[in-house]
Amino acid sequence: MTDQGASSVNGAAADGDPQTSAGGAEHAVAELSLGGGGQAFPYPALALDPDASGFWGWVDRATERLTSLLNPILVKEARQSLKSKQFLITFFCLLAASCAWTIMGIVFNAPDVYYIPTGESMMIGYFMILSVSMFAFVPLVAFRSLAAELDEGTYEMLAITRLSAWRIVSGKMNSAVLQMLIYFSAIVPCLAFCYLLRGIGLLTIILVVAIIFITAMVLTALGLVLSTLAKGRTLQTFLLVGLVAFIVVVEFTCCGFVFSMVLPEQWSGTWFGFLAWFTVAASFVVLFVAAAAARIAPVTENRSTRLRVILFFQQAIWVVTIAYTAWSTGDFEWINDGLLYLGIFWLLVGMFMCGEASELSPRVRRGLPATYGTRMLFTWWMPGPGTGFMFVVATGVAGLVVLAGVGVFGVQTGAVRSTSVDTPPPIFAAMMMGYLLGYLGVIRLLAMPFLKRFGPSFVAPLVAAVVAYFLGAIVPAIIDVVIQGRISNQYSALHASNWGWTWDEAFSPRGLPAEVAMLILVVGAGVLAINLVSLFREFRLRKIAVPLRVKQDLADESENQLVESGSGR
Amino acid sequence: MIELQDVTRLFGTTRAVNHVSFMVPRGSVFGYIGPNGAGKTTSMRILATLELPTEGDAFIEGLSSVNDPDRVRRRLGFMPDAFGSYSDTNCAEYLDFFARSNGLVGRERTRRIRWVMDFTGLRSMAEKPITGLSKGMRQRLCLGRALIHDPSVLILDEPAAGLDPRARIELRQIIRSLAADGKTILISSHILSELAEMCDRVGIIEQGRLLANDTVAGLKGNSQTHLDLIVVIDGETETAKTILSQWDDVSDVVELNRTLQFRVAGNRQRQIEILHRLCDARVNVLEYRVVDESLEDLFLKVTAGKVQ
C-alpha cells in the first residue's frame, strides 16, 4: 500500500486510533486487495476529507456531522434525483411554464396590469403549474422508487442494514418533500410577482401553497402504501393506473376548491379551522407512511401497535375538528357527517385488522404487558386479529359516543342548532355503533376460517366485507319482493341491514326512527357477544422472558455507549 | 459463530431446505456446496434474516435471526448472488450510502469507505456510475458493501462468480485473512477446487438435505471405498503386473511406460499394506503414491443417488 488513503488507515491504526483499530480486518488484510488501485487520493466522489486541516477541513467535518443526522435514504435519493433526467425535465418544464404564463399574463392584461389588480387571475395559472408538477410527478416518483426497491432486490440490501422499515419509508417521504420544496422554490419569484400585482393577499397565497403541499404529501404517502401492495408487474401497473386516476380526481377537486372557495373570497376565515383540516390530512400522511412501513417490516416485528396509536390520535383529531367546525358554523349536520365518516373509517380499518396474524412471534411476546393492570389497559394495542377487533370496537364506540355527546352538549347550550336533518346525534351514533359492531363482527366471523386455512391476509376480510355489505343491502329487498311482490319504497325496521338506505333516511328531513337505531345497536351487540367467545385465546397470551444472549447484548451496547460518551465522541 | 438448528423452509409443497443443521465456529470458513436449487441460497437467506424458516431457527453469534434480526444484522455482512444497483449513483456514493445505513458516522465512515475501496480495488472507479460496471467490478463492489461495517460474520453467495483468475486467487487469500482475523465465513461456490483450498469445513447439500458436513480430508476418508495407486517400477513391469493381477483386492491394472496404476478396495489404511506386499514380492518400487480425489469427485460421490 503506497497510496495516501491506505497509509492513513494504517497510520491511524498504528497510532492506536480506537475507531480504526476496532476494524481489525483492515489491519490484517491491509496488504491484500482485489487488484485495481490506480490513482492516488483524493476520492472526489466523496467530496469530504475528514483529515484535512484548516478552515475547509473544519467545514468538511461540520458538514459531515450535519449530514450524519439526516436519513441515509434522503441523502441517497437527493443525490440520485438531482442527477436524474426526470427531475431535470420536470424542473425545466416548470420553469418554462411559469415564465410562459407570466409573459402571457402581462401581454393579455396589458395595459390594465398597470392599473387594475390582476394578482388573482395570475395565481390561477401558478396554482395549476405547481399543483400539476407536485401532484402528478412527486407521488408517482415515490411510488416507482419504493416499488423498484422491492422489485429489483435492493430493498433486501437495505433490510439487512440498521435501517428500520419506518426509516426507509420515511426517507422516501422526506426525499419527496425535498423535491416538492425544490419545485416550490422555482415558482416563489412568480408568487412574489403575483402579490405585487395586487388583488391577492399574502395569507391567501400561503393558504394556496399549503393546500398544494398537504395534498401532494397525502398523495405521495398513498403512493408509498400502494407500492408495497404491488407484488409483480401486473398488479403494479393496475395500482399505478389507479393512483394516476385518483390523482386526476384530486387535481380537479383541489382546483375546484381553490378557485371557488379560496381565491374569489379573499379568504380571511379562521386559521384554526384550516389548521384542523390540515392536521387531519397530515394524520393521514403519517398513517400511510406507517402502513407502508408495516407492510415491508419483517413479520416477526410488532407491525401493529404503532398503527393503532396513530389511529387513536387520528380519531381524537377528527373529533376535535368536527366539534370545532360544528361549533364555529353552528351547523348540526357537521356532527352527523363526522359520526358517519368516523363509523366508515373504523369499519374500513377494522376490516384490515381482522386479517392480522393470530400467532405472535417470540419477539412480540417479549413486549406484551405483564401485570394485571397493564394487561387490562394495553392488550388491545398488541398485534392480533382479536385484539385488533376489540381495539376498533372500543375506540370506535368511544369516538362515536364523545362526538354524539358534543352534539348533545352543543344543542343544549344553543351553540349548535338543527338545520336540515332531524336525526339527533345520539340516535345517529347508536346506528353507527350498531353497524360497526354488527358488520365488523360478521366480517370477522366470515373471514376466520379462510384466515386459519390460508394464513394472515387482508384479502379474506376484504372479500368477507364485500359479501357482508352486499347481502346486508340486498336481503331486505329480496324479502320485500317475496312478501309484497315488489321492492318497498317506504323505509321500515325490515330495511335496517341496508346501510345505504338507513344513512339516506338518517340524513333526510324525516330522520331515522329511534327504534330502528336501537334495533341495529342490539343486533350489533349480539354479534359482538358471539365474537367475544373466540377472542379469549388471544388474551391468554403471556409475556415471555428476553433471552439471556439478548440481555447480554443489551448490556454490551450500553457499556459501549458509556465508553463512547466518556471518550467524548 | 453461525448455526442452523433443524431448519426447514417450505415454498408451497416444495421443501427448499429440509431439516438442515450445522455450526460454523468463530474464525473458520465453511464451504457450502450443492447443485442449483439445492437450498444453499435459501439457507443463506434465512441466516441473513431475509427469509423465515418454516421450522427451526438460525443463529448468528448466538442471536436468533428469526426473533432478533436487528441484532443479527449488525454483525452480518451478506453478499447475495444478485447485485441490486441504483441508477444515477456512483461507486463512492453507493458505499457511502450503505455506510450511513449501517450507522457509521464521521471520520469512521470516510475511513471505512476508503479502506473498502482500496481493499476491493475500486478506487479508480470511485466516480464511475455503478450501472456501467462490469460483472467482476460489481462483485467487488458487492463484497465491499458486505464489509463496509466490519461485520464479524460474512455470508457470501457465489462471491467468485464473474471474477477473473487473478482476482479469484486474491479473493481466496482475502477470505483466509478475514478468517484469520476472527471473522466467521459461510461461502458458497460452484468452483469447488477453490473451496477445497480455503474452507475449514465443507457442507454438501442436495434437494434441501445436508448430505455431508466435514473437513475436506474427513470427507475423503469417510467416502473412500477404494484407492487409486500409482507405482513406478525399476526394471521389468510385466512381473509386477502379473503379481498385482493375482491379488483379489486389486483391479483395473493399467501399465504405461514403467508406471502401473491400479485400484485397491478399502481406504487409506490399505496404502501401507499394499506397499509391504509389493516389497515382499520383490518388486523394485521407485515411486509410490495415491491418486488424490478432488472435491468435485467427492461432491459427485456424496450426492450420487442419495436423495432421489
PDB file of C-alpha atoms in Angstrom, chain A residues 114-212:
ATOM      1  CA  TYR A 114     -50.663  48.849 -14.567  1.00  0.00           C
ATOM      2  CA  TYR A 115     -53.974  49.997 -13.044  1.00  0.00           C
ATOM      3  CA  ILE A 116     -56.177  47.020 -12.127  1.00  0.00           C
ATOM      4  CA  PRO A 117     -55.280  44.313  -9.556  1.00  0.00           C
ATOM      5  CA  THR A 118     -54.613  41.132 -11.567  1.00  0.00           C
ATOM      6  CA  GLY A 119     -52.796  39.003  -8.992  1.00  0.00           C
ATOM      7  CA  GLU A 120     -55.771  36.674  -8.524  1.00  0.00           C
ATOM      8  CA  SER A 121     -56.022  35.671 -12.186  1.00  0.00           C
ATOM      9  CA  MET A 122     -52.254  35.174 -12.392  1.00  0.00           C
ATOM     10  CA  MET A 123     -52.415  32.999  -9.262  1.00  0.00           C
ATOM     11  CA  ILE A 124     -54.781  30.586 -11.029  1.00  0.00           C
ATOM     12  CA  GLY A 125     -52.071  29.768 -13.552  1.00  0.00           C
ATOM     13  CA  TYR A 126     -49.307  29.421 -10.985  1.00  0.00           C
ATOM     14  CA  PHE A 127     -51.543  27.190  -8.883  1.00  0.00           C
ATOM     15  CA  MET A 128     -52.143  24.939 -11.894  1.00  0.00           C
ATOM     16  CA  ILE A 129     -48.441  24.759 -12.787  1.00  0.00           C
ATOM     17  CA  LEU A 130     -47.302  23.994  -9.237  1.00  0.00           C
ATOM     18  CA  SER A 131     -50.099  21.557  -8.458  1.00  0.00           C
ATOM     19  CA  VAL A 132     -49.614  19.560 -11.665  1.00  0.00           C
ATOM     20  CA  SER A 133     -45.883  19.126 -11.044  1.00  0.00           C
ATOM     21  CA  MET A 134     -46.410  18.304  -7.372  1.00  0.00           C
ATOM     22  CA  PHE A 135     -49.476  16.080  -7.686  1.00  0.00           C
ATOM     23  CA  ALA A 136     -48.518  14.285 -10.857  1.00  0.00           C
ATOM     24  CA  PHE A 137     -44.766  13.773 -10.591  1.00  0.00           C
ATOM     25  CA  VAL A 138     -43.790  13.567  -6.940  1.00  0.00           C
ATOM     26  CA  PRO A 139     -46.265  10.829  -5.869  1.00  0.00           C
ATOM     27  CA  LEU A 140     -45.554   8.774  -8.970  1.00  0.00           C
ATOM     28  CA  VAL A 141     -41.797   9.049  -8.458  1.00  0.00           C
ATOM     29  CA  ALA A 142     -42.227   7.967  -4.819  1.00  0.00           C
ATOM     30  CA  PHE A 143     -44.434   5.039  -5.885  1.00  0.00           C
ATOM     31  CA  ARG A 144     -41.919   3.921  -8.505  1.00  0.00           C
ATOM     32  CA  SER A 145     -38.972   4.418  -6.165  1.00  0.00           C
ATOM     33  CA  LEU A 146     -40.259   2.092  -3.427  1.00  0.00           C
ATOM     34  CA  ALA A 147     -41.785  -0.386  -5.900  1.00  0.00           C
ATOM     35  CA  ALA A 148     -38.420  -0.599  -7.695  1.00  0.00           C
ATOM     36  CA  GLU A 149     -36.615  -1.267  -4.402  1.00  0.00           C
ATOM     37  CA  LEU A 150     -38.985  -4.141  -3.691  1.00  0.00           C
ATOM     38  CA  ASP A 151     -38.923  -5.412  -7.283  1.00  0.00           C
ATOM     39  CA  GLU A 152     -35.229  -5.267  -8.023  1.00  0.00           C
ATOM     40  CA  GLY A 153     -33.980  -6.732  -4.765  1.00  0.00           C
ATOM     41  CA  THR A 154     -32.325  -3.567  -3.470  1.00  0.00           C
ATOM     42  CA  TYR A 155     -34.798  -3.439  -0.597  1.00  0.00           C
ATOM     43  CA  GLU A 156     -33.275  -6.634   0.768  1.00  0.00           C
ATOM     44  CA  MET A 157     -29.900  -4.944   0.835  1.00  0.00           C
ATOM     45  CA  LEU A 158     -31.446  -2.124   2.832  1.00  0.00           C
ATOM     46  CA  ALA A 159     -33.305  -4.523   5.092  1.00  0.00           C
ATOM     47  CA  ILE A 160     -30.064  -6.086   6.352  1.00  0.00           C
ATOM     48  CA  THR A 161     -28.639  -2.726   7.379  1.00  0.00           C
ATOM     49  CA  ARG A 162     -29.545  -0.884  10.565  1.00  0.00           C
ATOM     50  CA  LEU A 163     -32.325   0.983   8.794  1.00  0.00           C
ATOM     51  CA  SER A 164     -35.763   0.095  10.087  1.00  0.00           C
ATOM     52  CA  ALA A 165     -38.722  -0.174   7.733  1.00  0.00           C
ATOM     53  CA  TRP A 166     -40.038   3.082   9.204  1.00  0.00           C
ATOM     54  CA  ARG A 167     -36.779   4.906   8.397  1.00  0.00           C
ATOM     55  CA  ILE A 168     -36.741   3.528   4.879  1.00  0.00           C
ATOM     56  CA  VAL A 169     -40.278   4.680   4.111  1.00  0.00           C
ATOM     57  CA  SER A 170     -39.935   7.994   5.926  1.00  0.00           C
ATOM     58  CA  GLY A 171     -36.697   8.551   3.995  1.00  0.00           C
ATOM     59  CA  LYS A 172     -38.649   8.117   0.766  1.00  0.00           C
ATOM     60  CA  MET A 173     -41.262  10.530   2.068  1.00  0.00           C
ATOM     61  CA  ASN A 174     -38.588  13.066   3.070  1.00  0.00           C
ATOM     62  CA  SER A 175     -36.994  12.946  -0.349  1.00  0.00           C
ATOM     63  CA  ALA A 176     -40.412  13.536  -1.930  1.00  0.00           C
ATOM     64  CA  VAL A 177     -40.859  16.593   0.302  1.00  0.00           C
ATOM     65  CA  LEU A 178     -37.410  17.807  -0.738  1.00  0.00           C
ATOM     66  CA  GLN A 179     -38.441  17.559  -4.382  1.00  0.00           C
ATOM     67  CA  MET A 180     -41.619  19.493  -3.591  1.00  0.00           C
ATOM     68  CA  LEU A 181     -39.527  22.217  -1.936  1.00  0.00           C
ATOM     69  CA  ILE A 182     -37.272  22.450  -4.984  1.00  0.00           C
ATOM     70  CA  TYR A 183     -40.276  22.773  -7.305  1.00  0.00           C
ATOM     71  CA  PHE A 184     -41.766  25.327  -4.949  1.00  0.00           C
ATOM     72  CA  SER A 185     -38.536  27.331  -4.851  1.00  0.00           C
ATOM     73  CA  ALA A 186     -38.702  27.617  -8.646  1.00  0.00           C
ATOM     74  CA  ILE A 187     -42.102  29.261  -8.503  1.00  0.00           C
ATOM     75  CA  VAL A 188     -41.535  31.520  -5.476  1.00  0.00           C
ATOM     76  CA  PRO A 189     -40.484  34.537  -7.614  1.00  0.00           C
ATOM     77  CA  CYS A 190     -43.722  34.144  -9.589  1.00  0.00           C
ATOM     78  CA  LEU A 191     -45.762  34.113  -6.374  1.00  0.00           C
ATOM     79  CA  ALA A 192     -43.971  37.264  -5.202  1.00  0.00           C
ATOM     80  CA  PHE A 193     -44.727  38.840  -8.575  1.00  0.00           C
ATOM     81  CA  CYS A 194     -48.363  37.796  -8.169  1.00  0.00           C
ATOM     82  CA  TYR A 195     -48.544  39.531  -4.776  1.00  0.00           C
ATOM     83  CA  LEU A 196     -47.031  42.696  -6.219  1.00  0.00           C
ATOM     84  CA  LEU A 197     -49.732  42.785  -8.902  1.00  0.00           C
ATOM     85  CA  ARG A 198     -52.268  43.194  -6.053  1.00  0.00           C
ATOM     86  CA  GLY A 199     -55.676  41.560  -5.877  1.00  0.00           C
ATOM     87  CA  ILE A 200     -54.480  38.695  -3.719  1.00  0.00           C
ATOM     88  CA  GLY A 201     -53.420  38.696  -0.093  1.00  0.00           C
ATOM     89  CA  LEU A 202     -50.303  37.152   1.333  1.00  0.00           C
ATOM     90  CA  LEU A 203     -52.390  34.879   3.559  1.00  0.00           C
ATOM     91  CA  THR A 204     -54.312  33.596   0.553  1.00  0.00           C
ATOM     92  CA  ILE A 205     -51.069  32.798  -1.262  1.00  0.00           C
ATOM     93  CA  ILE A 206     -49.755  30.974   1.826  1.00  0.00           C
ATOM     94  CA  LEU A 207     -53.016  29.069   2.120  1.00  0.00           C
ATOM     95  CA  VAL A 208     -52.970  28.012  -1.535  1.00  0.00           C
ATOM     96  CA  VAL A 209     -49.374  26.812  -1.252  1.00  0.00           C
ATOM     97  CA  ALA A 210     -50.212  24.958   1.980  1.00  0.00           C
ATOM     98  CA  ILE A 211     -53.145  23.233   0.265  1.00  0.00           C
ATOM     99  CA  ILE A 212     -50.883  22.116  -2.583  1.00  0.00           C
TER     100      ILE A 212
END
